[in-house]
Tab-separated table of C-alpha atoms in Angstrom:
chain	number	residue	atom	x	y	z
E	1	MET	CA	142.083	132.656	97.679
E	2	ASN	CA	144.023	133.540	94.512
E	3	LEU	CA	142.930	131.357	91.548
E	4	LYS	CA	144.601	131.606	88.194
E	5	ILE	CA	142.220	132.248	85.279
E	6	PRO	CA	142.698	128.773	83.701
E	7	THR	CA	141.724	127.169	87.036
E	8	VAL	CA	138.506	129.233	87.205
E	9	VAL	CA	137.602	128.251	83.639
E	10	ALA	CA	138.200	124.594	84.470
E	11	LEU	CA	135.930	124.794	87.528
E	12	VAL	CA	133.124	126.437	85.544
E	13	SER	CA	133.455	123.744	82.879
E	14	VAL	CA	133.190	120.948	85.448
E	15	LEU	CA	130.131	122.534	87.071
E	16	PHE	CA	128.430	122.978	83.698
E	17	GLN	CA	129.071	119.375	82.702
E	18	ALA	CA	127.736	118.144	86.046
E	19	ALA	CA	124.325	119.711	85.423
E	20	SER	CA	122.083	117.009	83.952
E	21	PRO	CA	119.644	117.751	81.092
E	22	ALA	CA	116.757	117.194	83.515
E	23	GLN	CA	118.132	119.861	85.859
E	24	CYS	CA	118.264	122.318	82.966
E	25	GLN	CA	114.640	121.673	81.978
E	26	SER	CA	111.697	123.696	83.178
E	27	PRO	CA	108.920	121.857	85.076
E	28	ASP	CA	106.759	121.932	81.908
E	29	GLU	CA	109.582	120.433	79.827
E	30	ARG	CA	110.154	117.666	82.371
E	31	SER	CA	106.425	116.887	82.373
E	32	ALA	CA	106.343	116.740	78.566
E	33	SER	CA	109.265	114.293	78.401
E	34	LYS	CA	107.969	112.035	81.185
E	35	PRO	CA	106.599	108.763	79.751
E	36	ILE	CA	102.817	108.456	79.629
E	37	GLN	CA	101.628	105.465	81.623
E	38	VAL	CA	99.194	103.675	79.300
E	39	LEU	CA	97.029	100.693	80.204
E	40	LEU	CA	95.701	98.824	77.165
E	41	ILE	CA	92.707	96.566	77.829
E	42	THR	CA	92.204	94.258	74.864
E	43	GLY	CA	90.828	90.863	73.888
E	44	GLY	CA	87.541	89.232	73.030
E	45	CYS	CA	85.828	88.562	69.761
E	46	CYS	CA	86.626	89.092	66.156
E	47	HIS	CA	89.952	90.953	65.803
E	48	ASP	CA	93.724	90.464	65.637
E	49	TYR	CA	94.540	92.084	68.963
E	50	ASP	CA	98.212	91.100	68.993
E	51	PHE	CA	98.743	92.857	65.657
E	52	GLN	CA	96.777	95.908	66.778
E	53	THR	CA	98.691	96.177	70.050
E	54	LYS	CA	102.074	96.034	68.352
E	55	ALA	CA	100.953	98.563	65.717
E	56	MET	CA	99.971	101.115	68.376
E	57	GLN	CA	103.185	100.603	70.304
E	58	LEU	CA	105.325	101.076	67.192
E	59	ALA	CA	103.305	104.128	66.133
E	60	ALA	CA	103.901	105.862	69.468
E	61	LYS	CA	107.610	105.105	69.166
E	62	ASP	CA	107.735	106.377	65.571
E	63	LYS	CA	106.041	109.614	66.668
E	64	SER	CA	108.538	110.010	69.539
E	65	LEU	CA	105.784	109.879	72.152
E	66	PRO	CA	107.276	108.372	75.318
E	67	VAL	CA	104.890	105.687	76.573
E	68	ASN	CA	105.193	102.941	79.173
E	69	TRP	CA	102.745	100.228	78.111
E	70	THR	CA	100.865	97.784	80.305
E	71	VAL	CA	98.851	95.350	78.183
E	72	VAL	CA	96.031	93.226	79.586
E	73	ASN	CA	94.598	90.664	77.146
E	74	GLN	CA	92.107	88.535	79.064
E	75	GLY	CA	88.701	86.987	78.527
E	76	GLY	CA	89.387	84.687	75.603
E	77	LYS	CA	87.944	85.166	72.119
E	78	GLY	CA	84.239	85.055	72.838
E	79	THR	CA	81.654	87.794	73.319
E	80	LYS	CA	81.081	87.427	77.060
E	81	ALA	CA	83.682	87.731	79.803
E	82	MET	CA	84.283	89.378	83.161
E	83	ILE	CA	88.056	89.626	83.205
E	84	ASP	CA	90.140	88.944	86.296
E	85	PHE	CA	92.059	92.212	85.991
E	86	TYR	CA	89.032	94.211	87.138
E	87	LYS	CA	88.717	92.173	90.338
E	88	ASN	CA	91.225	94.577	91.849
E	89	PRO	CA	89.152	97.649	92.787
E	90	LYS	CA	92.276	99.796	92.297
E	91	TRP	CA	92.941	98.426	88.792
E	92	TYR	CA	93.313	101.941	87.364
E	93	GLU	CA	95.926	103.296	89.766
E	94	GLY	CA	99.177	104.535	88.270
E	95	PHE	CA	97.876	105.046	84.734
E	96	ASP	CA	97.533	108.326	82.846
E	97	VAL	CA	95.449	106.878	80.006
E	98	VAL	CA	93.456	103.666	79.592
E	99	ILE	CA	92.899	102.396	76.046
E	100	HIS	CA	89.811	100.202	75.693
E	101	ASN	CA	90.156	97.967	72.627
E	102	GLU	CA	88.139	95.006	73.847
E	103	CYS	CA	85.068	93.264	72.381
E	104	PHE	CA	82.629	91.695	74.858
E	105	ALA	CA	79.179	92.531	73.513
E	106	ASP	CA	77.232	90.109	75.703
E	107	THR	CA	78.675	91.023	79.109
E	108	ASP	CA	75.860	92.810	80.917
E	109	ASP	CA	76.486	92.811	84.683
E	110	PRO	CA	75.759	96.372	85.925
E	111	GLU	CA	78.094	96.328	88.932
E	112	TYR	CA	80.959	94.939	86.878
E	113	ILE	CA	80.462	97.677	84.284
E	114	ARG	CA	80.232	100.403	86.926
E	115	GLY	CA	83.476	99.170	88.453
E	116	ILE	CA	85.060	100.162	85.136
E	117	THR	CA	83.264	103.429	84.455
E	118	LYS	CA	83.466	104.922	87.962
E	119	PRO	CA	87.255	105.533	87.901
E	120	HIS	CA	86.906	107.103	84.470
E	121	ARG	CA	84.161	109.434	85.651
E	122	GLU	CA	86.450	110.450	88.507
E	123	GLY	CA	89.261	111.428	86.148
E	124	VAL	CA	90.998	108.459	84.498
E	125	ASN	CA	91.403	109.553	80.866
E	126	ALA	CA	90.761	107.124	78.036
E	127	LEU	CA	90.780	106.116	74.386
E	128	VAL	CA	88.003	103.880	73.070
E	129	ILE	CA	88.525	102.002	69.815
E	130	HIS	CA	86.128	100.179	67.464
E	131	CYS	CA	84.479	97.252	69.256
E	132	ALA	CA	84.696	99.029	72.593
E	133	MET	CA	81.556	100.738	71.260
E	134	HIS	CA	79.757	97.376	71.051
E	135	THR	CA	81.194	96.051	74.294
E	136	TYR	CA	78.492	95.692	76.987
E	137	ARG	CA	75.811	96.546	74.421
E	138	SER	CA	73.557	93.870	75.984
E	139	ALA	CA	73.534	95.763	79.273
E	140	ASP	CA	70.387	97.608	80.318
E	141	VAL	CA	72.368	100.326	82.110
E	142	ASP	CA	73.785	103.263	80.134
E	143	ASP	CA	76.939	103.853	82.176
E	144	TRP	CA	79.324	102.465	79.556
E	145	ARG	CA	77.584	104.275	76.702
E	146	ALA	CA	77.773	107.587	78.574
E	147	PHE	CA	81.486	106.962	79.100
E	148	LEU	CA	82.025	106.230	75.394
E	149	GLY	CA	80.114	109.336	74.352
E	150	VAL	CA	78.177	107.532	71.619
E	151	THR	CA	75.701	104.664	71.423
E	152	SER	CA	76.079	102.010	68.709
E	153	ARG	CA	74.683	98.489	68.384
E	154	ARG	CA	75.379	97.544	64.747
E	155	HIS	CA	77.536	98.367	61.751
E	156	ASP	CA	77.462	98.611	57.971
E	157	HIS	CA	79.627	96.516	55.669
E	158	GLN	CA	83.377	96.956	55.257
E	159	SER	CA	84.496	99.574	52.752
E	160	GLU	CA	86.987	102.387	52.274
E	161	TYR	CA	84.886	105.240	53.651
E	162	PRO	CA	85.638	108.919	52.977
E	163	VAL	CA	86.389	110.743	56.244
E	164	THR	CA	85.173	114.337	56.666
E	165	VAL	CA	86.871	116.274	59.455
E	166	THR	CA	84.312	118.493	61.206
E	167	ALA	CA	86.624	119.940	63.878
E	168	PRO	CA	89.911	120.680	62.069
E	169	ASP	CA	91.294	122.712	64.979
E	170	HIS	CA	91.129	119.813	67.423
E	171	PRO	CA	94.688	118.561	68.074
E	172	THR	CA	93.789	114.936	67.420
E	173	MET	CA	92.728	115.733	63.852
E	174	LYS	CA	95.949	117.345	62.644
E	175	ASP	CA	97.175	114.326	60.647
E	176	ILE	CA	93.934	113.605	58.786
E	177	PRO	CA	93.963	115.198	55.308
E	178	LYS	CA	91.136	117.678	54.926
E	179	ASP	CA	90.288	116.446	51.418
E	180	GLY	CA	90.324	113.060	49.756
E	181	TYR	CA	91.184	110.839	52.698
E	182	ARG	CA	89.475	107.462	52.941
E	183	SER	CA	89.703	104.935	55.716
E	184	ALA	CA	91.378	101.624	55.125
E	185	LYS	CA	88.843	98.863	54.514
E	186	ASP	CA	86.787	98.918	57.696
E	187	GLU	CA	83.295	98.739	59.166
E	188	LEU	CA	81.133	101.834	59.554
E	189	TYR	CA	79.444	101.779	62.944
E	190	ILE	CA	75.886	103.087	63.028
E	191	ILE	CA	75.656	105.719	65.762
E	192	GLU	CA	72.207	105.821	67.361
E	193	LYS	CA	72.998	108.592	69.817
E	194	VAL	CA	75.665	111.222	70.372
E	195	TRP	CA	75.755	112.042	74.076
E	196	PRO	CA	75.496	115.727	75.094
E	197	THR	CA	79.069	115.755	76.443
E	198	THR	CA	80.510	114.655	73.088
E	199	LYS	CA	82.102	116.782	70.362
E	200	VAL	CA	82.084	115.085	66.952
E	201	LEU	CA	85.462	115.491	65.230
E	202	ALA	CA	84.980	113.586	61.957
E	203	THR	CA	82.255	111.673	60.137
E	204	SER	CA	81.772	109.100	57.380
E	205	LYS	CA	78.723	108.478	55.217
E	206	SER	CA	76.815	105.200	55.027
E	207	GLU	CA	76.866	103.676	51.555
E	208	LYS	CA	73.451	102.160	52.295
E	209	ASP	CA	71.347	105.192	53.221
E	210	GLY	CA	73.653	108.222	52.905
E	211	LYS	CA	73.511	109.104	56.608
E	212	GLU	CA	76.590	110.635	58.232
E	213	HIS	CA	77.948	108.922	61.340
E	214	PRO	CA	80.649	110.083	63.758
E	215	VAL	CA	83.885	108.134	63.359
E	216	TYR	CA	86.113	110.271	65.616
E	217	TRP	CA	84.996	112.273	68.654
E	218	ALA	CA	86.022	113.703	72.019
E	219	ASN	CA	83.917	113.194	75.139
E	220	GLN	CA	84.085	114.825	78.563
E	221	TYR	CA	82.973	112.097	80.955
E	222	GLY	CA	82.933	113.578	84.424
E	223	ASP	CA	86.540	114.615	85.040
E	224	ALA	CA	87.963	112.447	82.234
E	225	ARG	CA	88.908	113.206	78.644
E	226	VAL	CA	87.814	110.417	76.295
E	227	PHE	CA	88.909	110.164	72.648
E	228	GLY	CA	87.042	107.696	70.478
E	229	THR	CA	86.973	106.142	67.031
E	230	THR	CA	84.723	103.480	65.575
E	231	TYR	CA	87.383	102.490	63.053
E	232	GLY	CA	89.837	99.749	63.959
E	233	HIS	CA	88.377	96.448	62.730
E	234	SER	CA	91.012	95.351	60.263
E	235	ASN	CA	94.768	94.936	60.153
E	236	GLU	CA	94.622	97.252	57.139
E	237	THR	CA	93.342	100.012	59.415
E	238	PHE	CA	96.123	99.352	61.903
E	239	SER	CA	98.589	99.603	59.010
E	240	ASP	CA	97.240	102.993	57.893
E	241	PRO	CA	99.713	105.724	58.929
E	242	VAL	CA	96.943	108.337	59.143
E	243	PHE	CA	94.868	106.203	61.508
E	244	LEU	CA	97.892	105.345	63.641
E	245	ALA	CA	99.022	108.971	63.827
E	246	THR	CA	95.517	109.905	64.969
E	247	ILE	CA	95.591	107.251	67.688
E	248	VAL	CA	98.917	108.645	68.914
E	249	ASN	CA	97.427	112.152	68.850
E	250	GLY	CA	94.537	110.796	70.895
E	251	ILE	CA	96.876	109.371	73.522
E	252	ARG	CA	98.722	112.670	73.715
E	253	TRP	CA	95.477	114.671	74.002
E	254	ALA	CA	93.907	112.357	76.584
E	255	ALA	CA	97.058	112.591	78.690
E	256	GLY	CA	96.972	116.385	78.488
E	257	LYS	CA	100.306	116.623	76.653
């Protein structure tokens, strides 16, 4: 077949335009641009969960992190609940990261708790925020505390606490200034125990006794990556761009991005 040069050029142009951006991407690039499937479990006592949820969603968008959000806010506003969502034994399926931002300190049923921790131990990655550390604190079993990576049962007063980064090379810490950064007005959780699988990433000092307590950390719980922070009580914290950037970094890290 004898094609004139302009016809060949036209054919090449059509073929080039027909190739979609996804077809031109490498497998790694396609994986990086694929939305992270995030399940946010929230609700319970003492916090403005609607504000906090919206703040995290907007922060991920502002940081150009593609996320598909599923939000479960059940259990009312008290300290004890066994939410309906967990009645499905496959509650975790389809999610890359589960964010626990709930506050149910007086729920203590061991089998209920283990129905939550078992999928995490088997590889469901997670973020744990603020009162998640006091959730299930009445329970005798340690499963939830091992999942969190720290044990806490009480907190100091609200203040603007200096934050000292102890693992500056960890990817979640990249947006926290190395000098002079203070939290928004928030509670300092007293950490009784750091579990052996936990790496402390940043600390703050108690204004009462001068003891340093982890405020950001990374935990390896079985096959799961868990990023945690004890900050997150106030709307001021969820308006702090440094805190929000760190939460987004935590989502990215937990998802392996």
